[in-house]
Short mmCIF file of C-alpha atoms and ligand atoms in Angstrom, two decimals:
data_model
loop_
_atom_site.label_atom_id
_atom_site.label_comp_id
_atom_site.label_asym_id
_atom_site.label_seq_id
_atom_site.Cartn_x
_atom_site.Cartn_y
_atom_site.Cartn_z
CA UNK M 1387 -7.87 -30.84 -15.11
CA UNK M 1388 -5.98 -28.71 -15.60
CA UNK M 1389 -2.09 -28.63 -14.64
CA UNK M 1390 0.25 -26.66 -12.29
CA UNK M 1391 2.55 -26.17 -15.26
CA UNK M 1392 -1.37 -25.14 -17.99
CA UNK M 1393 -1.76 -23.06 -14.68
CA UNK M 1394 1.72 -21.02 -15.04
CA UNK M 1395 1.51 -21.14 -18.91
CA UNK M 1396 -2.24 -20.07 -19.22
CA UNK M 1397 -2.44 -17.06 -16.91
CA UNK M 1398 1.02 -15.90 -15.70
CA UNK M 1399 4.05 -16.47 -18.69
CA UNK M 1400 4.36 -13.10 -20.50
CA UNK M 1401 7.48 -11.74 -22.26
CA UNK M 1402 9.29 -9.18 -20.30
CA UNK M 1403 9.57 -6.53 -21.45
CA UNK M 1404 11.73 -4.23 -19.10
CA UNK M 1405 14.97 -4.62 -19.75
CA UNK M 1406 17.02 -5.19 -16.67
CA UNK M 1407 15.46 -9.09 -16.94
CA UNK M 1408 17.52 -11.62 -18.30
CA UNK M 1409 15.33 -14.12 -17.93
CA UNK M 1410 12.11 -14.67 -15.86
CA UNK M 1411 9.26 -17.44 -16.24
CA UNK M 1412 10.47 -21.14 -16.89
CA UNK M 1413 14.18 -21.48 -15.39
CA UNK M 1414 14.94 -22.70 -11.81
CA UNK M 1415 15.28 -19.09 -10.77
CA UNK M 1416 14.71 -15.92 -12.78
CA UNK M 1417 17.23 -13.66 -13.23
CA UNK M 1418 17.47 -9.60 -13.51
CA UNK M 1419 20.60 -7.18 -13.59
CA UNK M 1420 20.42 -4.20 -11.17
CA UNK M 1421 21.60 -0.70 -13.06
CA UNK M 1422 24.89 0.78 -11.90
CA UNK M 1423 23.53 3.35 -8.95
CA UNK M 1424 20.94 2.36 -8.35
CA UNK M 1425 19.10 -0.23 -4.74
CA UNK M 1426 17.66 -2.85 -5.00
CA UNK M 1427 14.01 -1.92 -2.72
CA UNK M 1428 12.11 -5.42 -1.68
CA UNK M 1429 9.27 -6.06 0.30
CA UNK M 1430 7.44 -9.63 0.53
CA UNK M 1431 3.30 -8.98 1.10
CA UNK M 1432 1.14 -12.37 2.26
CA UNK M 1433 -3.48 -11.96 0.82
CA UNK M 1434 -4.65 -15.12 3.08
CA UNK M 1435 -8.76 -15.70 2.20
CA UNK M 1436 -10.98 -14.62 4.98
CA UNK M 1437 -8.73 -12.21 6.40
CA UNK M 1438 -7.46 -9.72 4.13
CA UNK M 1439 -9.96 -9.47 2.08
CA UNK M 1440 -13.50 -10.85 2.12
CA UNK M 1441 -14.20 -14.82 0.94
CA UNK M 1442 -16.91 -12.94 -1.18
CA UNK M 1443 -14.60 -10.51 -2.60
CA UNK M 1444 -13.60 -11.35 -7.28
CA UNK M 1445 -11.20 -12.83 -7.91
CA UNK M 1446 -9.89 -9.50 -9.99
CA UNK M 1447 -10.15 -7.30 -7.22
CA UNK M 1448 -8.11 -9.95 -5.28
CA UNK M 1449 -5.87 -9.86 -8.20
CA UNK M 1450 -5.21 -6.13 -8.34
CA UNK M 1451 -5.22 -5.83 -4.95
CA UNK M 1452 -1.85 -8.54 -3.91
CA UNK M 1453 -0.30 -6.79 -6.12
CA UNK M 1454 -1.54 -2.89 -5.05
CA UNK M 1455 -0.24 -3.61 -1.56
CA UNK M 1456 3.35 -4.74 -2.70
CA UNK M 1457 3.58 -1.24 -4.49
CA UNK M 1458 2.76 0.59 -1.64
CA UNK M 1459 5.36 -0.67 0.50
CA UNK M 1460 7.74 -0.17 -2.68
CA UNK M 1461 6.35 3.79 -3.26
CA UNK M 1462 6.57 4.83 -0.13
CA UNK M 1463 10.90 3.89 -0.08
CA UNK M 1464 10.77 5.84 -3.38
CA UNK M 1465 11.34 3.37 -4.96
CA UNK M 1466 10.16 2.61 -9.09
CA UNK M 1467 8.16 -0.93 -9.15
CA UNK M 1468 10.62 -3.64 -11.32
CA UNK M 1469 9.50 -7.03 -11.91
CA UNK M 1470 7.95 -8.99 -8.81
CA UNK M 1471 7.39 -13.49 -8.04
CA UNK M 1472 4.05 -14.47 -6.51
CA UNK M 1473 3.49 -17.74 -4.63
CA UNK M 1474 -0.01 -19.12 -5.12
CA UNK M 1475 -2.36 -21.25 -2.82
CA UNK M 1476 -5.45 -22.65 -4.68
CA UNK M 1477 -8.28 -24.77 -3.13
CA UNK M 1478 -8.81 -26.51 -6.49
CA UNK M 1479 -7.50 -24.86 -10.26
CA UNK M 1480 -10.57 -22.92 -10.91
CA UNK M 1481 -10.18 -21.55 -14.26
CA UNK M 1482 -12.92 -18.67 -13.80
CA UNK M 1483 -10.93 -17.50 -10.79
CA UNK M 1484 -7.33 -17.98 -12.48
CA UNK M 1485 -9.08 -15.31 -15.40
CA UNK M 1486 -9.79 -13.08 -13.86
CA UNK M 1487 -7.13 -13.16 -10.78
CA UNK M 1488 -4.33 -13.00 -13.90
CA UNK M 1489 -6.76 -9.78 -15.74
CA UNK M 1490 -6.83 -7.80 -12.26
CA UNK M 1491 -3.03 -8.81 -11.72
CA UNK M 1492 -1.52 -7.49 -14.53
CA UNK M 1493 -4.07 -4.54 -14.72
CA UNK M 1494 -2.13 -2.72 -12.47
CA UNK M 1495 1.40 -4.35 -13.26
CA UNK M 1496 1.13 -3.37 -17.22
CA UNK M 1497 0.04 0.16 -14.93
CA UNK M 1498 3.19 0.14 -13.74
CA UNK M 1499 5.17 -1.66 -15.82
CA UNK M 1500 6.20 -3.96 -14.04
CA UNK M 1501 7.71 -8.05 -15.30
CA UNK M 1502 6.32 -10.80 -13.21
CA UNK M 1503 9.23 -13.13 -13.35
CA UNK M 1504 8.68 -16.16 -11.24
CA UNK M 1505 7.24 -18.23 -8.17
CA UNK M 1506 5.17 -20.97 -7.17
CA UNK M 1507 1.67 -22.64 -7.52
CA UNK M 1508 0.41 -25.00 -5.09
CA UNK M 1509 -2.90 -26.54 -3.88
CA UNK M 1510 -4.27 -25.37 -0.76
CA UNK M 1511 -6.27 -23.32 1.09
CA UNK M 1512 -6.73 -19.80 -0.82
CA UNK M 1513 -3.38 -17.17 0.02
CA UNK M 1514 -1.34 -15.09 -2.64
CA UNK M 1515 2.25 -14.59 -1.23
CA UNK M 1516 4.46 -11.21 -3.39
CA UNK M 1517 7.61 -10.58 -4.01
CA UNK M 1518 7.76 -7.22 -5.00
CA UNK M 1519 11.29 -5.29 -6.18
CA UNK M 1520 12.37 -1.32 -6.56
CA UNK M 1521 15.12 0.36 -7.86
CA UNK M 1522 16.22 4.02 -6.35
CA UNK M 1523 18.94 5.90 -6.69
CA UNK M 1524 21.33 4.88 -3.73
CA UNK M 1525 20.99 6.61 -1.07
CA UNK M 1526 18.13 8.04 -2.62
CA UNK M 1527 15.52 5.11 -0.27
CA UNK M 1528 12.54 6.60 2.20
CA UNK M 1529 12.83 5.45 5.56
CA UNK M 1530 10.88 5.25 8.66
CA UNK M 1531 13.34 6.20 10.33
CA UNK M 1532 15.06 10.50 9.43
CA UNK M 1533 11.93 12.50 10.77
CA UNK M 1534 13.53 15.11 12.60
CA UNK M 1535 11.29 17.76 15.42
CA UNK M 1536 10.21 20.57 13.34
CA UNK M 1537 9.16 18.20 10.50
CA UNK M 1538 5.15 18.27 9.22
CA UNK M 1539 3.72 15.18 9.27
CA UNK M 1540 1.75 14.91 6.09
CA UNK M 1541 -0.55 12.44 4.03
CA UNK M 1542 -1.19 11.22 0.12
CA UNK M 1543 -4.69 11.31 -0.49
CA UNK M 1544 -7.38 11.06 2.23
CA UNK M 1545 -8.28 8.39 4.86
CA UNK M 1546 -10.88 6.57 6.33
CA UNK M 1547 -12.54 5.44 2.85
CA UNK M 1548 -11.65 1.84 2.86
CA UNK M 1549 -12.71 0.58 6.67
CA UNK M 1550 -15.61 2.54 6.17
CA UNK M 1551 -15.79 0.19 2.69
CA UNK M 1552 -16.11 -2.84 4.92
CA UNK M 1553 -17.49 -1.68 7.48
CA UNK M 1554 -20.62 -1.12 5.29
CA UNK M 1555 -19.98 -4.26 2.87
CA UNK M 1556 -22.73 -4.59 -0.06
CA UNK M 1557 -24.09 -0.86 1.25
CA UNK M 1558 -20.63 0.76 0.24
CA UNK M 1559 -20.69 3.37 -2.64
CA UNK M 1560 -19.18 2.33 -5.83
CA UNK M 1561 -16.23 4.97 -5.47
CA UNK M 1562 -16.10 3.45 -1.71
CA UNK M 1563 -15.70 0.00 -2.97
CA UNK M 1564 -13.55 0.78 -5.45
CA UNK M 1565 -11.07 1.99 -2.83
CA UNK M 1566 -11.51 -0.86 -0.61
CA UNK M 1567 -11.21 -3.47 -3.27
CA UNK M 1568 -8.84 -1.73 -6.06
CA UNK M 1569 -6.17 0.65 -3.82
CA UNK M 1570 -4.03 3.05 -6.42
CA UNK M 1571 -0.33 2.57 -4.56
CA UNK M 1572 1.41 5.88 -4.45
CA UNK M 1573 3.95 5.07 -6.28
CA UNK M 1574 5.05 8.56 -8.76
CA UNK M 1575 4.52 10.27 -5.84
CA UNK M 1576 7.27 7.89 -3.53
CA UNK M 1577 9.54 9.42 -6.46
CA UNK M 1578 8.61 12.96 -5.52
CA UNK M 1579 9.09 12.67 -2.24
CA UNK M 1580 12.10 10.87 -1.46
CA UNK M 1581 14.21 13.81 -2.76
CA UNK M 1582 12.14 16.32 0.17
CA UNK M 1583 10.53 14.26 2.95
CA UNK M 1584 12.81 12.87 5.57
CA UNK M 1585 10.88 10.17 6.94
CA UNK M 1586 8.04 7.41 5.14
CA UNK M 1587 5.26 5.01 5.92
CA UNK M 1588 2.83 3.54 4.16
CA UNK M 1589 -0.58 3.94 5.83
CA UNK M 1590 -1.81 0.01 5.50
CA UNK M 1591 -3.21 -0.51 9.06
CA UNK M 1592 -4.51 2.84 9.72
CA UNK M 1593 -2.43 6.24 10.48
CA UNK M 1594 -2.56 5.10 14.66
CA UNK M 1595 -0.87 2.22 14.12
CA UNK M 1596 1.87 2.70 11.17
CA UNK M 1597 2.24 6.95 12.81
CA UNK M 1598 3.95 5.73 15.77
CA UNK M 1599 6.46 2.47 13.46
CA UNK M 1600 7.82 5.70 12.22
CA UNK M 1601 8.16 8.11 15.03
CA UNK M 1602 9.48 5.44 17.61
CA UNK M 1603 12.04 4.60 14.51
CA UNK M 1604 13.01 7.88 14.59
CA UNK M 1605 13.20 8.04 18.02
CA UNK M 1606 10.72 11.33 17.69
CA UNK M 1607 7.55 12.25 19.05
CA UNK M 1608 4.64 14.12 17.16
CA UNK M 1609 1.29 16.31 17.78
CA UNK M 1610 -1.44 15.54 15.46
CA UNK M 1611 -5.15 17.01 14.86
CA UNK M 1612 -7.99 15.02 14.15
CA UNK M 1613 -9.42 17.21 12.29
CA UNK M 1614 -7.07 18.52 10.04
CA UNK M 1615 -6.89 14.64 8.58
CA UNK M 1616 -8.18 14.47 5.28
CA UNK M 1617 -11.55 12.95 4.43
CA UNK M 1618 -13.16 12.20 0.64
CA UNK M 1619 -16.49 13.32 0.11
CA UNK M 1620 -18.16 10.23 -0.34
CA UNK M 1621 -17.00 8.99 2.93
CA UNK M 1622 -18.61 12.00 4.41
CA UNK M 1623 -21.81 11.10 3.07
CA UNK M 1624 -21.79 7.40 4.31
CA UNK M 1625 -20.22 7.41 7.32
CA UNK M 1626 -21.30 8.98 10.74
CA UNK M 1627 -20.34 11.02 13.23
CA UNK M 1628 -19.52 9.17 15.78
CA UNK M 1629 -17.60 6.56 13.67
CA UNK M 1630 -15.16 9.11 11.98
CA UNK M 1631 -12.17 9.20 14.13
CA UNK M 1632 -12.81 4.49 14.05
CA UNK M 1633 -11.61 4.62 10.28
CA UNK M 1634 -10.11 7.79 9.89
CA UNK M 1635 -7.22 6.46 12.62
CA UNK M 1636 -7.71 3.81 13.17
CA UNK M 1637 -8.79 2.25 10.28
CA UNK M 1638 -6.27 0.33 7.70
CA UNK M 1639 -6.80 -0.44 3.81
CA UNK M 1640 -6.18 3.35 2.11
CA UNK M 1641 -2.54 2.32 0.96
CA UNK M 1642 -1.53 6.55 0.93
CA UNK M 1643 1.29 7.08 2.91
CA UNK M 1644 2.75 9.04 5.55
CA UNK M 1645 5.70 11.23 5.49
CA UNK M 1646 7.63 14.04 7.45
CA UNK M 1647 9.27 16.94 5.98
CA UNK M 1648 10.62 20.10 6.58
CA UNK M 1649 8.18 22.96 6.32
CA UNK M 1650 10.31 25.05 3.79
CA UNK M 1651 10.57 22.22 1.28
CA UNK M 1652 6.21 21.35 1.41
CA UNK M 1653 5.82 24.35 -1.47
CA UNK M 1654 8.22 22.33 -4.35
CA UNK M 1655 7.02 18.73 -3.00
CA UNK M 1656 3.08 20.16 -3.46
CA UNK M 1657 4.21 20.96 -7.10
CA UNK M 1658 5.48 17.99 -8.47
CA UNK M 1659 3.11 15.56 -6.77
CA UNK M 1660 0.07 14.32 -8.38
CA UNK M 1661 -2.28 13.85 -5.87
CA UNK M 1662 -3.00 16.05 -2.21
CA UNK M 1663 -0.77 16.12 0.29
CA UNK M 1664 -1.97 17.34 3.61
CA UNK M 1665 -0.24 18.39 6.94
CA UNK M 1666 -2.15 16.48 9.72
CA UNK M 1667 0.68 17.38 12.48
CA UNK M 1668 4.11 17.98 13.45
CA UNK M 1669 7.37 15.93 14.95
CA UNK M 1670 8.27 16.87 18.29
CA UNK M 1671 11.24 16.11 20.51
CA UNK M 1672 9.08 14.56 23.23
CA UNK M 1673 8.66 10.57 22.37
CA UNK M 1674 5.19 9.56 22.05
CA UNK M 1675 2.01 10.75 19.70
CA UNK M 1676 -0.40 13.44 21.25
CA UNK M 1677 -3.96 13.21 19.69
CA UNK M 1678 -4.89 17.12 19.98
CA UNK M 1679 -8.26 17.73 19.09
CA UNK M 1680 -9.32 21.18 16.92
CA UNK M 1681 -8.40 23.86 19.38
CA UNK M 1682 -5.57 22.35 20.00
CA UNK M 1683 -5.91 19.91 23.17
CA UNK M 1684 -4.89 17.48 23.58
CA UNK M 1685 -7.88 14.62 23.19
CA UNK M 1686 -8.09 11.24 25.05
CA UNK M 1687 -8.70 9.03 22.29
CA UNK M 1688 -9.21 5.98 25.58
CA UNK M 1689 -11.96 7.70 27.40
CA UNK M 1690 -13.60 8.99 23.45
CA UNK M 1691 -14.01 4.52 23.89
CA UNK M 1692 -11.83 4.65 20.68
CA UNK M 1693 -8.98 1.96 22.71
CA UNK M 1694 -9.65 -1.07 21.80
CA UNK M 1695 -9.60 0.29 17.80
CA UNK M 1696 -5.79 1.67 18.58
CA UNK M 1697 -3.59 -1.04 18.31
P1 ADP P 2422 11.07 -24.75 -9.34
O1 ADP P 2422 10.65 -26.44 -9.28
O2 ADP P 2422 12.36 -24.90 -9.96
O3 ADP P 2422 10.81 -24.51 -8.15
P2 ADP P 2422 8.42 -24.81 -10.71
O4 ADP P 2422 8.10 -26.07 -11.47
O5 ADP P 2422 7.38 -24.71 -9.84
O6 ADP P 2422 9.57 -24.74 -10.52
O7 ADP P 2422 8.31 -23.48 -11.45
C1 ADP P 2422 7.96 -23.46 -13.21
C2 ADP P 2422 8.72 -21.87 -13.17
O8 ADP P 2422 7.11 -20.88 -13.13
C3 ADP P 2422 9.30 -21.30 -12.68
O9 ADP P 2422 10.21 -20.49 -13.30
C4 ADP P 2422 8.96 -20.36 -11.77
O10 ADP P 2422 9.27 -18.89 -11.37
C5 ADP P 2422 7.56 -20.16 -12.04
N1 ADP P 2422 6.10 -20.31 -11.59
C6 ADP P 2422 5.16 -20.93 -10.06
N2 ADP P 2422 4.73 -21.20 -10.10
C7 ADP P 2422 4.42 -19.69 -11.08
C8 ADP P 2422 3.00 -18.50 -10.90
N3 ADP P 2422 2.25 -18.70 -9.77
N4 ADP P 2422 3.88 -17.16 -10.80
C9 ADP P 2422 4.87 -17.09 -12.05
N5 ADP P 2422 5.84 -17.80 -12.30
C10 ADP P 2422 5.56 -19.42 -11.40
MG1 MG P 2423 13.90 -25.94 -9.38
#
């Protein structure tokens, strides 16, 4: 049987590539140097089998997604991902699973030039905890606080794809399933938006539950036009009209960014972005979040039957 140390050596040890990493895997702790003038952004996330991903999910997709959720948090802060640690709890040392998991994990790590610098390996029900660190120029990190009345509320990409893929399960198209299993963290967009936006949050639990966190942190309210929330072609082709709002507003796992940005810098920001940015609403001085229909009339989501989805 493969030992804990074999697992680490065979699947996770790789020479660190970043010059700030003085010591990677193999000692009691890793050593890193934070460049002068930069702040370190830290985030931790745990994925539990059956809760954060369906039990049948491919190991490579689990590896990718475990890191993607953390990189999305760094993106939302406007930070450049730098290195991460991995705490892995496994029911048994399944080498085929480990091979797939590490391949998916490093595929995304390599795309962003982030180093795995340490971790922990234990036996138990499958769960993956990643702590990721990123670098951001001092004073430039995007926070949830900072939104101001009059700011436009915008989202990157499209919303609802991952939630629809989960609901459709094996009936979901490849493109939709890709959005659920291989979310693309908006890392480059976060670093552009830190120069323009007042506030930012990543949408992991769904717009209807994440946007209120930002509004509360900023001490403001908002109006959002439900019909403006961007949807992808594969989403529109597969969703039933009755479920559209459910997936777009309450569905999680898209890992897009929601930002509050002044009108006069929207154009310059869009020109630097590598993804679409769509205006969906406005920040207001009155607390609370009002959902509006296409005519600008308040929409009663509770009466419309969405109350049990809006957490
Ligand atoms: P310790 O007992 O001092 O905590 P371990 O024996 O748990 O150290 O781990 C040995 C080395 O391997 C450490 O540098 C640790 O950070 C690293 N490590 C353990 N598990 C993992 C993992 N799943 N991924 C990456 N590095 C790991
Ligand atoms: Mg030790």
